[in-house]
Amino acid sequence: MIIKEITIEQVLPIRQIVMYPDQTLEELTLPHDHEGIHLGAFDQAHQLVSVVSLFKKENDMQFRKFATLQKEQGKGYGKQLLSHILEYSKVQQITRVWCNARVNALGFYTQFGFKETNQTYHQDGYDFVIAELFL
């Protein structure tokens, strides 16, 4: 597997397939996507299988729209990509990494040391909680 920085144009199709199949690419584009750092994980055949967008603000790094193609889930791409985010954040001297985690996926993040906060909300039929990790 290879992880590298990619363009938002590469991110959007996977974000659409995995998270928002009923929306257009324009509808699912985040307001600040052009300011983000976008990472992709590629399989052995050099196919893009997992994406995430990073947004740095001072000493905080938020990652958003973490998506892995359904047929590739459970193969370790997400784990390796999240490990890469954490290492990248340390190099960038980030002190806190956080995300808006779907409650049903919180276990994925807690295995990396993320802690659930008391900040929750409901959106698009899902319950979310902010999960954070202090480095």
Short mmCIF file of N, CA, C and O in Angstrom, two decimals:
data_model
loop_
_atom_site.label_atom_id
_atom_site.label_comp_id
_atom_site.label_asym_id
_atom_site.label_seq_id
_atom_site.Cartn_x
_atom_site.Cartn_y
_atom_site.Cartn_z
N MET A 1 0.84 -1.18 0.00
CA MET A 1 0.00 0.00 0.00
C MET A 1 0.88 1.24 0.00
O MET A 1 1.91 1.27 0.67
N ILE A 2 0.43 2.24 -0.73
CA ILE A 2 1.12 3.53 -0.80
C ILE A 2 0.14 4.60 -0.31
O ILE A 2 -1.03 4.61 -0.72
N ILE A 3 0.62 5.50 0.53
CA ILE A 3 -0.17 6.65 0.98
C ILE A 3 0.54 7.89 0.48
O ILE A 3 1.75 8.04 0.66
N LYS A 4 -0.23 8.76 -0.17
CA LYS A 4 0.37 10.00 -0.66
C LYS A 4 -0.67 11.10 -0.73
O LYS A 4 -1.88 10.85 -0.69
N GLU A 5 -0.17 12.33 -0.83
CA GLU A 5 -1.07 13.48 -0.97
C GLU A 5 -1.68 13.45 -2.36
O GLU A 5 -0.99 13.13 -3.35
N ILE A 6 -2.98 13.72 -2.42
CA ILE A 6 -3.71 13.71 -3.68
C ILE A 6 -4.53 15.00 -3.79
O ILE A 6 -4.59 15.79 -2.85
N THR A 7 -5.16 15.19 -4.91
CA THR A 7 -5.98 16.38 -5.14
C THR A 7 -7.41 16.15 -4.67
O THR A 7 -7.87 15.00 -4.55
N ILE A 8 -8.12 17.23 -4.47
CA ILE A 8 -9.53 17.12 -4.10
C ILE A 8 -10.31 16.44 -5.22
O ILE A 8 -11.28 15.72 -4.97
N GLU A 9 -9.89 16.63 -6.46
CA GLU A 9 -10.57 15.99 -7.59
C GLU A 9 -10.45 14.47 -7.52
O GLU A 9 -11.35 13.76 -7.98
N GLN A 10 -9.39 13.96 -6.94
CA GLN A 10 -9.23 12.52 -6.76
C GLN A 10 -10.06 12.02 -5.57
O GLN A 10 -10.53 10.89 -5.56
N VAL A 11 -10.21 12.86 -4.56
CA VAL A 11 -10.94 12.50 -3.35
C VAL A 11 -12.45 12.37 -3.60
O VAL A 11 -13.09 11.43 -3.13
N LEU A 12 -12.99 13.33 -4.31
CA LEU A 12 -14.45 13.45 -4.42
C LEU A 12 -15.18 12.21 -4.93
O LEU A 12 -16.21 11.85 -4.36
N PRO A 13 -14.70 11.52 -5.96
CA PRO A 13 -15.45 10.33 -6.41
C PRO A 13 -15.57 9.26 -5.33
O PRO A 13 -16.64 8.64 -5.18
N ILE A 14 -14.52 9.03 -4.55
CA ILE A 14 -14.61 8.01 -3.50
C ILE A 14 -15.49 8.51 -2.37
O ILE A 14 -16.31 7.76 -1.83
N ARG A 15 -15.36 9.78 -2.02
CA ARG A 15 -16.25 10.36 -1.00
C ARG A 15 -17.70 10.16 -1.42
O ARG A 15 -18.55 9.82 -0.61
N GLN A 16 -17.99 10.38 -2.70
CA GLN A 16 -19.36 10.23 -3.20
C GLN A 16 -19.83 8.78 -3.13
O GLN A 16 -20.91 8.49 -2.60
N ILE A 17 -19.03 7.86 -3.64
CA ILE A 17 -19.42 6.44 -3.67
C ILE A 17 -19.69 5.91 -2.27
O ILE A 17 -20.69 5.23 -2.03
N VAL A 18 -18.81 6.23 -1.33
CA VAL A 18 -18.89 5.65 0.01
C VAL A 18 -19.88 6.38 0.91
O VAL A 18 -20.63 5.74 1.64
N MET A 19 -19.90 7.70 0.85
CA MET A 19 -20.64 8.47 1.84
C MET A 19 -21.91 9.14 1.33
O MET A 19 -22.87 9.27 2.09
N TYR A 20 -21.90 9.61 0.11
CA TYR A 20 -23.02 10.41 -0.40
C TYR A 20 -23.41 10.01 -1.82
O TYR A 20 -23.34 10.83 -2.74
N PRO A 21 -23.83 8.79 -2.03
CA PRO A 21 -24.11 8.34 -3.40
C PRO A 21 -25.25 9.10 -4.09
O PRO A 21 -25.31 9.11 -5.32
N ASP A 22 -26.10 9.75 -3.32
CA ASP A 22 -27.23 10.48 -3.91
C ASP A 22 -26.93 11.95 -4.16
O ASP A 22 -27.81 12.70 -4.60
N GLN A 23 -25.70 12.39 -3.89
CA GLN A 23 -25.35 13.79 -4.08
C GLN A 23 -24.41 13.94 -5.27
O GLN A 23 -23.66 13.02 -5.61
N THR A 24 -24.42 15.13 -5.83
CA THR A 24 -23.47 15.44 -6.90
C THR A 24 -22.12 15.77 -6.26
O THR A 24 -22.03 16.05 -5.05
N LEU A 25 -21.07 15.77 -7.06
CA LEU A 25 -19.75 16.13 -6.54
C LEU A 25 -19.74 17.54 -5.97
O LEU A 25 -19.10 17.80 -4.95
N GLU A 26 -20.48 18.43 -6.60
CA GLU A 26 -20.55 19.80 -6.11
C GLU A 26 -21.24 19.87 -4.74
O GLU A 26 -20.83 20.61 -3.86
N GLU A 27 -22.28 19.06 -4.55
CA GLU A 27 -23.02 19.07 -3.29
C GLU A 27 -22.20 18.52 -2.13
O GLU A 27 -22.39 18.93 -0.99
N LEU A 28 -21.32 17.59 -2.39
CA LEU A 28 -20.57 16.98 -1.29
C LEU A 28 -19.21 17.62 -1.04
O LEU A 28 -18.49 17.22 -0.15
N THR A 29 -18.88 18.64 -1.82
CA THR A 29 -17.64 19.35 -1.60
C THR A 29 -17.77 20.24 -0.36
O THR A 29 -18.75 20.97 -0.22
N LEU A 30 -16.80 20.14 0.53
CA LEU A 30 -16.81 20.94 1.74
C LEU A 30 -16.41 22.38 1.42
O LEU A 30 -15.62 22.62 0.51
N PRO A 31 -16.94 23.35 2.19
CA PRO A 31 -16.61 24.76 1.93
C PRO A 31 -15.11 25.06 1.92
O PRO A 31 -14.66 25.91 1.19
N HIS A 32 -14.33 24.35 2.72
CA HIS A 32 -12.90 24.64 2.82
C HIS A 32 -12.03 23.55 2.21
O HIS A 32 -10.83 23.46 2.52
N ASP A 33 -12.60 22.72 1.35
CA ASP A 33 -11.81 21.64 0.75
C ASP A 33 -10.56 22.15 0.04
O ASP A 33 -9.52 21.49 0.06
N HIS A 34 -10.64 23.32 -0.57
CA HIS A 34 -9.48 23.85 -1.29
C HIS A 34 -8.33 24.21 -0.35
O HIS A 34 -7.19 24.35 -0.78
N GLU A 35 -8.60 24.32 0.96
CA GLU A 35 -7.57 24.65 1.94
C GLU A 35 -7.00 23.39 2.61
O GLU A 35 -6.03 23.47 3.36
N GLY A 36 -7.61 22.25 2.37
CA GLY A 36 -7.22 21.02 3.05
C GLY A 36 -6.05 20.31 2.42
O GLY A 36 -5.62 20.62 1.30
N ILE A 37 -5.55 19.35 3.17
CA ILE A 37 -4.54 18.42 2.68
C ILE A 37 -5.29 17.11 2.51
O ILE A 37 -5.94 16.62 3.44
N HIS A 38 -5.21 16.54 1.34
CA HIS A 38 -5.98 15.34 1.03
C HIS A 38 -5.02 14.18 0.82
O HIS A 38 -4.04 14.29 0.08
N LEU A 39 -5.31 13.08 1.51
CA LEU A 39 -4.46 11.90 1.43
C LEU A 39 -5.24 10.73 0.84
O LEU A 39 -6.44 10.60 1.07
N GLY A 40 -4.52 9.90 0.11
CA GLY A 40 -5.12 8.71 -0.47
C GLY A 40 -4.26 7.49 -0.22
O GLY A 40 -3.03 7.58 -0.20
N ALA A 41 -4.92 6.37 -0.01
CA ALA A 41 -4.25 5.08 0.11
C ALA A 41 -4.51 4.31 -1.17
O ALA A 41 -5.66 4.19 -1.61
N PHE A 42 -3.44 3.77 -1.74
CA PHE A 42 -3.51 3.05 -2.99
C PHE A 42 -3.16 1.58 -2.76
O PHE A 42 -2.23 1.28 -2.00
N ASP A 43 -3.88 0.69 -3.41
CA ASP A 43 -3.61 -0.75 -3.26
C ASP A 43 -2.41 -1.15 -4.14
O ASP A 43 -1.79 -0.30 -4.79
N GLN A 44 -2.12 -2.44 -4.16
CA GLN A 44 -0.96 -2.95 -4.91
C GLN A 44 -1.09 -2.71 -6.41
O GLN A 44 -0.09 -2.64 -7.11
N ALA A 45 -2.33 -2.59 -6.88
CA ALA A 45 -2.55 -2.32 -8.31
C ALA A 45 -2.58 -0.81 -8.60
O ALA A 45 -2.97 -0.39 -9.68
N HIS A 46 -2.20 0.00 -7.60
CA HIS A 46 -2.14 1.46 -7.71
C HIS A 46 -3.52 2.09 -7.88
O HIS A 46 -3.65 3.17 -8.47
N GLN A 47 -4.56 1.41 -7.37
CA GLN A 47 -5.92 1.95 -7.40
C GLN A 47 -6.18 2.67 -6.08
O GLN A 47 -5.87 2.15 -5.00
N LEU A 48 -6.77 3.83 -6.15
CA LEU A 48 -7.12 4.61 -4.96
C LEU A 48 -8.28 3.92 -4.26
O LEU A 48 -9.33 3.70 -4.86
N VAL A 49 -8.09 3.55 -2.98
CA VAL A 49 -9.12 2.79 -2.26
C VAL A 49 -9.61 3.48 -0.99
O VAL A 49 -10.66 3.13 -0.47
N SER A 50 -8.85 4.45 -0.47
CA SER A 50 -9.25 5.12 0.77
C SER A 50 -8.77 6.56 0.73
O SER A 50 -7.67 6.85 0.23
N VAL A 51 -9.60 7.47 1.24
CA VAL A 51 -9.28 8.90 1.21
C VAL A 51 -9.63 9.55 2.54
O VAL A 51 -10.49 9.06 3.29
N VAL A 52 -8.98 10.66 2.80
CA VAL A 52 -9.28 11.47 3.98
C VAL A 52 -8.80 12.89 3.70
O VAL A 52 -7.86 13.10 2.93
N SER A 53 -9.46 13.87 4.33
CA SER A 53 -9.09 15.27 4.19
C SER A 53 -8.69 15.82 5.54
O SER A 53 -9.38 15.59 6.55
N LEU A 54 -7.56 16.55 5.58
CA LEU A 54 -7.01 17.10 6.81
C LEU A 54 -7.12 18.62 6.79
O LEU A 54 -6.87 19.26 5.76
N PHE A 55 -7.45 19.17 7.95
CA PHE A 55 -7.58 20.62 8.08
C PHE A 55 -6.85 21.06 9.34
O PHE A 55 -7.23 20.68 10.45
N LYS A 56 -5.81 21.85 9.15
CA LYS A 56 -4.98 22.31 10.26
C LYS A 56 -5.40 23.71 10.69
O LYS A 56 -5.63 24.58 9.84
N LYS A 57 -5.51 23.88 12.00
CA LYS A 57 -5.79 25.21 12.55
C LYS A 57 -4.95 25.33 13.81
O LYS A 57 -5.21 24.64 14.80
N GLU A 58 -3.92 26.16 13.73
CA GLU A 58 -2.96 26.32 14.81
C GLU A 58 -2.36 24.96 15.16
O GLU A 58 -1.75 24.34 14.31
N ASN A 59 -2.55 24.48 16.38
CA ASN A 59 -1.96 23.20 16.80
C ASN A 59 -2.96 22.05 16.74
O ASN A 59 -2.69 20.98 17.30
N ASP A 60 -4.08 22.25 16.09
CA ASP A 60 -5.10 21.22 15.94
C ASP A 60 -5.13 20.71 14.50
O ASP A 60 -4.94 21.49 13.57
N MET A 61 -5.40 19.43 14.37
CA MET A 61 -5.60 18.83 13.04
C MET A 61 -6.91 18.06 13.08
O MET A 61 -7.08 17.14 13.88
N GLN A 62 -7.85 18.49 12.24
CA GLN A 62 -9.10 17.76 12.11
C GLN A 62 -9.02 16.93 10.83
O GLN A 62 -8.56 17.42 9.79
N PHE A 63 -9.45 15.68 10.92
CA PHE A 63 -9.59 14.91 9.69
C PHE A 63 -11.07 14.68 9.46
O PHE A 63 -11.85 14.49 10.37
N ARG A 64 -11.44 14.76 8.19
CA ARG A 64 -12.85 14.68 7.80
C ARG A 64 -13.01 13.79 6.58
O ARG A 64 -12.10 13.61 5.79
N LYS A 65 -14.22 13.27 6.46
CA LYS A 65 -14.63 12.52 5.26
C LYS A 65 -13.67 11.37 4.97
O LYS A 65 -13.20 11.18 3.85
N PHE A 66 -13.42 10.60 6.00
CA PHE A 66 -12.57 9.40 5.93
C PHE A 66 -13.41 8.31 5.28
O PHE A 66 -14.42 7.88 5.82
N ALA A 67 -13.01 7.86 4.11
CA ALA A 67 -13.82 6.90 3.36
C ALA A 67 -12.96 5.86 2.68
O ALA A 67 -11.96 6.19 2.03
N THR A 68 -13.35 4.60 2.83
CA THR A 68 -12.70 3.48 2.16
C THR A 68 -13.75 2.75 1.34
O THR A 68 -14.85 2.50 1.83
N LEU A 69 -13.40 2.43 0.10
CA LEU A 69 -14.34 1.69 -0.74
C LEU A 69 -14.83 0.45 0.00
O LEU A 69 -14.05 -0.25 0.65
N GLN A 70 -16.12 0.19 -0.10
CA GLN A 70 -16.73 -0.89 0.68
C GLN A 70 -16.04 -2.23 0.46
O GLN A 70 -15.77 -2.96 1.40
N LYS A 71 -15.71 -2.56 -0.77
CA LYS A 71 -15.08 -3.86 -1.05
C LYS A 71 -13.67 -3.95 -0.49
O LYS A 71 -13.11 -5.04 -0.39
N GLU A 72 -13.09 -2.82 -0.08
CA GLU A 72 -11.73 -2.80 0.47
C GLU A 72 -11.72 -2.64 1.99
O GLU A 72 -10.65 -2.67 2.60
N GLN A 73 -12.89 -2.45 2.59
CA GLN A 73 -12.96 -2.28 4.04
C GLN A 73 -12.57 -3.58 4.74
O GLN A 73 -12.80 -4.67 4.23
N GLY A 74 -11.94 -3.43 5.88
CA GLY A 74 -11.51 -4.58 6.66
C GLY A 74 -10.16 -5.14 6.23
O GLY A 74 -9.71 -6.16 6.76
N LYS A 75 -9.50 -4.48 5.29
CA LYS A 75 -8.20 -4.96 4.80
C LYS A 75 -7.03 -4.17 5.37
O LYS A 75 -5.89 -4.39 4.97
N GLY A 76 -7.31 -3.23 6.27
CA GLY A 76 -6.24 -2.48 6.93
C GLY A 76 -5.90 -1.14 6.31
O GLY A 76 -5.04 -0.43 6.82
N TYR A 77 -6.57 -0.76 5.22
CA TYR A 77 -6.26 0.53 4.59
C TYR A 77 -6.56 1.69 5.53
O TYR A 77 -5.75 2.61 5.66
N GLY A 78 -7.70 1.66 6.17
CA GLY A 78 -8.08 2.74 7.09
C GLY A 78 -7.13 2.84 8.26
O GLY A 78 -6.74 3.93 8.67
N LYS A 79 -6.74 1.70 8.81
CA LYS A 79 -5.81 1.71 9.95
C LYS A 79 -4.47 2.31 9.55
O LYS A 79 -3.90 3.12 10.28
N GLN A 80 -3.98 1.92 8.39
CA GLN A 80 -2.69 2.47 7.95
C GLN A 80 -2.79 3.95 7.63
O GLN A 80 -1.87 4.72 7.91
N LEU A 81 -3.92 4.35 7.07
CA LEU A 81 -4.10 5.77 6.76
C LEU A 81 -4.20 6.59 8.03
O LEU A 81 -3.59 7.66 8.14
N LEU A 82 -4.92 6.10 9.04
CA LEU A 82 -5.01 6.83 10.30
C LEU A 82 -3.65 6.87 11.00
O LEU A 82 -3.27 7.92 11.55
N SER A 83 -2.89 5.80 10.96
CA SER A 83 -1.54 5.81 11.52
C SER A 83 -0.68 6.86 10.83
O SER A 83 0.09 7.58 11.47
N HIS A 84 -0.84 6.97 9.52
CA HIS A 84 -0.10 7.98 8.74
C HIS A 84 -0.50 9.39 9.18
O HIS A 84 0.37 10.26 9.32
N ILE A 85 -1.79 9.61 9.38
CA ILE A 85 -2.27 10.93 9.83
C ILE A 85 -1.62 11.28 11.16
O ILE A 85 -1.17 12.42 11.37
N LEU A 86 -1.56 10.34 12.08
CA LEU A 86 -0.99 10.61 13.40
C LEU A 86 0.51 10.90 13.30
O LEU A 86 1.00 11.83 13.96
N GLU A 87 1.23 10.15 12.50
CA GLU A 87 2.67 10.42 12.32
C GLU A 87 2.88 11.78 11.64
O GLU A 87 3.77 12.54 12.04
N TYR A 88 2.10 12.07 10.62
CA TYR A 88 2.18 13.36 9.93
C TYR A 88 1.91 14.50 10.92
O TYR A 88 2.61 15.51 10.91
N SER A 89 0.93 14.32 11.79
CA SER A 89 0.57 15.35 12.77
C SER A 89 1.71 15.60 13.75
O SER A 89 1.98 16.74 14.12
N LYS A 90 2.39 14.54 14.15
CA LYS A 90 3.54 14.70 15.06
C LYS A 90 4.65 15.50 14.39
O LYS A 90 5.23 16.40 15.00
N VAL A 91 4.94 15.20 13.13
CA VAL A 91 5.97 15.93 12.39
C VAL A 91 5.58 17.41 12.27
O VAL A 91 6.45 18.29 12.35
N GLN A 92 4.29 17.67 12.11
CA GLN A 92 3.80 19.04 11.98
C GLN A 92 3.64 19.74 13.33
O GLN A 92 3.14 20.85 13.40
N GLN A 93 4.03 19.07 14.41
CA GLN A 93 3.95 19.57 15.78
C GLN A 93 2.51 19.90 16.19
O GLN A 93 2.25 20.86 16.90
N ILE A 94 1.60 19.07 15.74
CA ILE A 94 0.19 19.17 16.13
C ILE A 94 0.06 18.58 17.53
O ILE A 94 0.68 17.57 17.85
N THR A 95 -0.74 19.22 18.37
CA THR A 95 -0.92 18.70 19.73
C THR A 95 -2.25 17.96 19.91
O THR A 95 -2.39 17.18 20.84
N ARG A 96 -3.23 18.23 19.02
CA ARG A 96 -4.51 17.54 19.12
C ARG A 96 -5.01 17.18 17.73
O ARG A 96 -5.06 18.02 16.84
N VAL A 97 -5.39 15.90 17.57
CA VAL A 97 -6.01 15.42 16.34
C VAL A 97 -7.44 15.05 16.71
O VAL A 97 -7.67 14.42 17.75
N TRP A 98 -8.40 15.45 15.88
CA TRP A 98 -9.79 15.17 16.21
C TRP A 98 -10.63 14.95 14.96
O TRP A 98 -10.22 15.26 13.85
N CYS A 99 -11.81 14.36 15.21
CA CYS A 99 -12.75 14.11 14.11
C CYS A 99 -14.17 14.08 14.66
O CYS A 99 -14.39 13.94 15.86
N ASN A 100 -15.11 14.20 13.75
CA ASN A 100 -16.52 13.98 14.04
C ASN A 100 -16.79 12.52 13.70
O ASN A 100 -16.97 12.18 12.54
N ALA A 101 -16.77 11.67 14.70
CA ALA A 101 -16.89 10.23 14.47
C ALA A 101 -18.35 9.78 14.52
O ALA A 101 -19.09 10.18 15.42
N ARG A 102 -18.72 8.95 13.57
CA ARG A 102 -20.03 8.30 13.69
C ARG A 102 -19.95 7.42 14.94
O ARG A 102 -18.96 6.70 15.13
N VAL A 103 -20.99 7.47 15.76
CA VAL A 103 -20.99 6.72 17.01
C VAL A 103 -20.74 5.23 16.75
O VAL A 103 -19.99 4.58 17.48
N ASN A 104 -21.30 4.71 15.67
CA ASN A 104 -21.13 3.28 15.38
C ASN A 104 -19.72 2.94 14.92
O ASN A 104 -19.37 1.76 14.81
N ALA A 105 -18.87 3.94 14.65
CA ALA A 105 -17.49 3.69 14.24
C ALA A 105 -16.49 4.12 15.32
O ALA A 105 -15.28 4.07 15.10
N LEU A 106 -16.98 4.53 16.47
CA LEU A 106 -16.11 5.05 17.52
C LEU A 106 -15.04 4.04 17.94
O LEU A 106 -13.90 4.41 18.23
N GLY A 107 -15.37 2.77 17.95
CA GLY A 107 -14.41 1.74 18.33
C GLY A 107 -13.17 1.75 17.46
O GLY A 107 -12.07 1.44 17.95
N PHE A 108 -13.31 2.08 16.20
CA PHE A 108 -12.16 2.16 15.30
C PHE A 108 -11.17 3.20 15.81
O PHE A 108 -9.96 2.96 15.83
N TYR A 109 -11.68 4.34 16.24
CA TYR A 109 -10.81 5.43 16.69
C TYR A 109 -10.24 5.19 18.08
O TYR A 109 -9.10 5.54 18.35
N THR A 110 -11.02 4.58 18.96
CA THR A 110 -10.53 4.35 20.32
C THR A 110 -9.35 3.38 20.35
O THR A 110 -8.50 3.49 21.23
N GLN A 111 -9.25 2.48 19.39
CA GLN A 111 -8.10 1.58 19.36
C GLN A 111 -6.80 2.32 19.06
O GLN A 111 -5.71 1.78 19.31
N PHE A 112 -6.90 3.55 18.59
CA PHE A 112 -5.73 4.41 18.37
C PHE A 112 -5.50 5.37 19.53
O PHE A 112 -4.59 6.20 19.46
N GLY A 113 -6.35 5.29 20.54
CA GLY A 113 -6.20 6.16 21.70
C GLY A 113 -7.11 7.38 21.71
O GLY A 113 -7.03 8.20 22.63
N PHE A 114 -7.97 7.51 20.71
CA PHE A 114 -8.90 8.63 20.69
C PHE A 114 -9.87 8.49 21.85
O PHE A 114 -10.28 7.38 22.19
N LYS A 115 -10.25 9.62 22.42
CA LYS A 115 -11.21 9.65 23.51
C LYS A 115 -12.48 10.35 23.05
O LYS A 115 -12.43 11.36 22.33
N GLU A 116 -13.59 9.81 23.45
CA GLU A 116 -14.89 10.39 23.17
C GLU A 116 -15.06 11.64 24.03
O GLU A 116 -14.75 11.63 25.21
N THR A 117 -15.55 12.72 23.43
CA THR A 117 -15.86 13.93 24.20
C THR A 117 -17.36 13.91 24.51
O THR A 117 -18.08 13.01 24.09
N ASN A 118 -17.82 14.93 25.20
CA ASN A 118 -19.26 15.03 25.48
C ASN A 118 -19.99 15.83 24.40
O ASN A 118 -21.17 16.13 24.54
N GLN A 119 -19.30 16.14 23.29
CA GLN A 119 -19.91 16.89 22.19
C GLN A 119 -20.48 15.91 21.18
O GLN A 119 -19.74 15.18 20.51
N THR A 120 -21.80 15.88 21.08
CA THR A 120 -22.49 14.97 20.18
C THR A 120 -23.49 15.74 19.33
O THR A 120 -23.91 16.85 19.69
N TYR A 121 -23.90 15.13 18.22
CA TYR A 121 -24.96 15.70 17.39
C TYR A 121 -25.50 14.62 16.47
O TYR A 121 -24.91 13.55 16.34
N HIS A 122 -26.62 14.91 15.86
CA HIS A 122 -27.27 14.00 14.93
C HIS A 122 -27.39 14.71 13.59
O HIS A 122 -27.85 15.86 13.53
N GLN A 123 -26.95 14.03 12.52
CA GLN A 123 -27.02 14.64 11.19
C GLN A 123 -27.15 13.56 10.13
O GLN A 123 -26.47 12.53 10.21
N ASP A 124 -27.99 13.79 9.15
CA ASP A 124 -28.16 12.88 8.01
C ASP A 124 -28.45 11.45 8.44
O ASP A 124 -27.99 10.49 7.82
N GLY A 125 -29.18 11.28 9.55
CA GLY A 125 -29.55 9.95 10.02
C GLY A 125 -28.50 9.25 10.86
O GLY A 125 -28.65 8.08 11.19
N TYR A 126 -27.42 9.94 11.20
CA TYR A 126 -26.34 9.35 12.00
C TYR A 126 -26.11 10.14 13.27
O TYR A 126 -26.24 11.37 13.29
N ASP A 127 -25.71 9.43 14.33
CA ASP A 127 -25.28 10.06 15.57
C ASP A 127 -23.76 10.21 15.52
O ASP A 127 -23.05 9.26 15.16
N PHE A 128 -23.28 11.40 15.87
CA PHE A 128 -21.86 11.70 15.84
C PHE A 128 -21.39 12.13 17.22
O PHE A 128 -22.15 12.69 18.01
N VAL A 129 -20.11 11.89 17.47
CA VAL A 129 -19.46 12.36 18.68
C VAL A 129 -18.07 12.86 18.25
O VAL A 129 -17.44 12.29 17.37
N ILE A 130 -17.62 13.95 18.88
CA ILE A 130 -16.28 14.40 18.60
C ILE A 130 -15.31 13.52 19.38
O ILE A 130 -15.46 13.35 20.59
N ALA A 131 -14.35 12.96 18.67
CA ALA A 131 -13.31 12.13 19.27
C ALA A 131 -11.99 12.85 19.08
O ALA A 131 -11.74 13.43 18.01
N GLU A 132 -11.15 12.82 20.11
CA GLU A 132 -9.89 13.56 20.04
C GLU A 132 -8.75 12.75 20.64
O GLU A 132 -8.96 11.87 21.49
N LEU A 133 -7.56 13.09 20.18
CA LEU A 133 -6.35 12.46 20.68
C LEU A 133 -5.32 13.56 20.88
O LEU A 133 -5.04 14.31 19.96
N PHE A 134 -4.78 13.64 22.08
CA PHE A 134 -3.72 14.60 22.36
C PHE A 134 -2.38 13.89 22.15
O PHE A 134 -2.15 12.81 22.67
N LEU A 135 -1.52 14.51 21.33
CA LEU A 135 -0.23 13.90 21.01
C LEU A 135 0.86 14.39 21.95
O LEU A 135 0.79 15.41 22.53
#
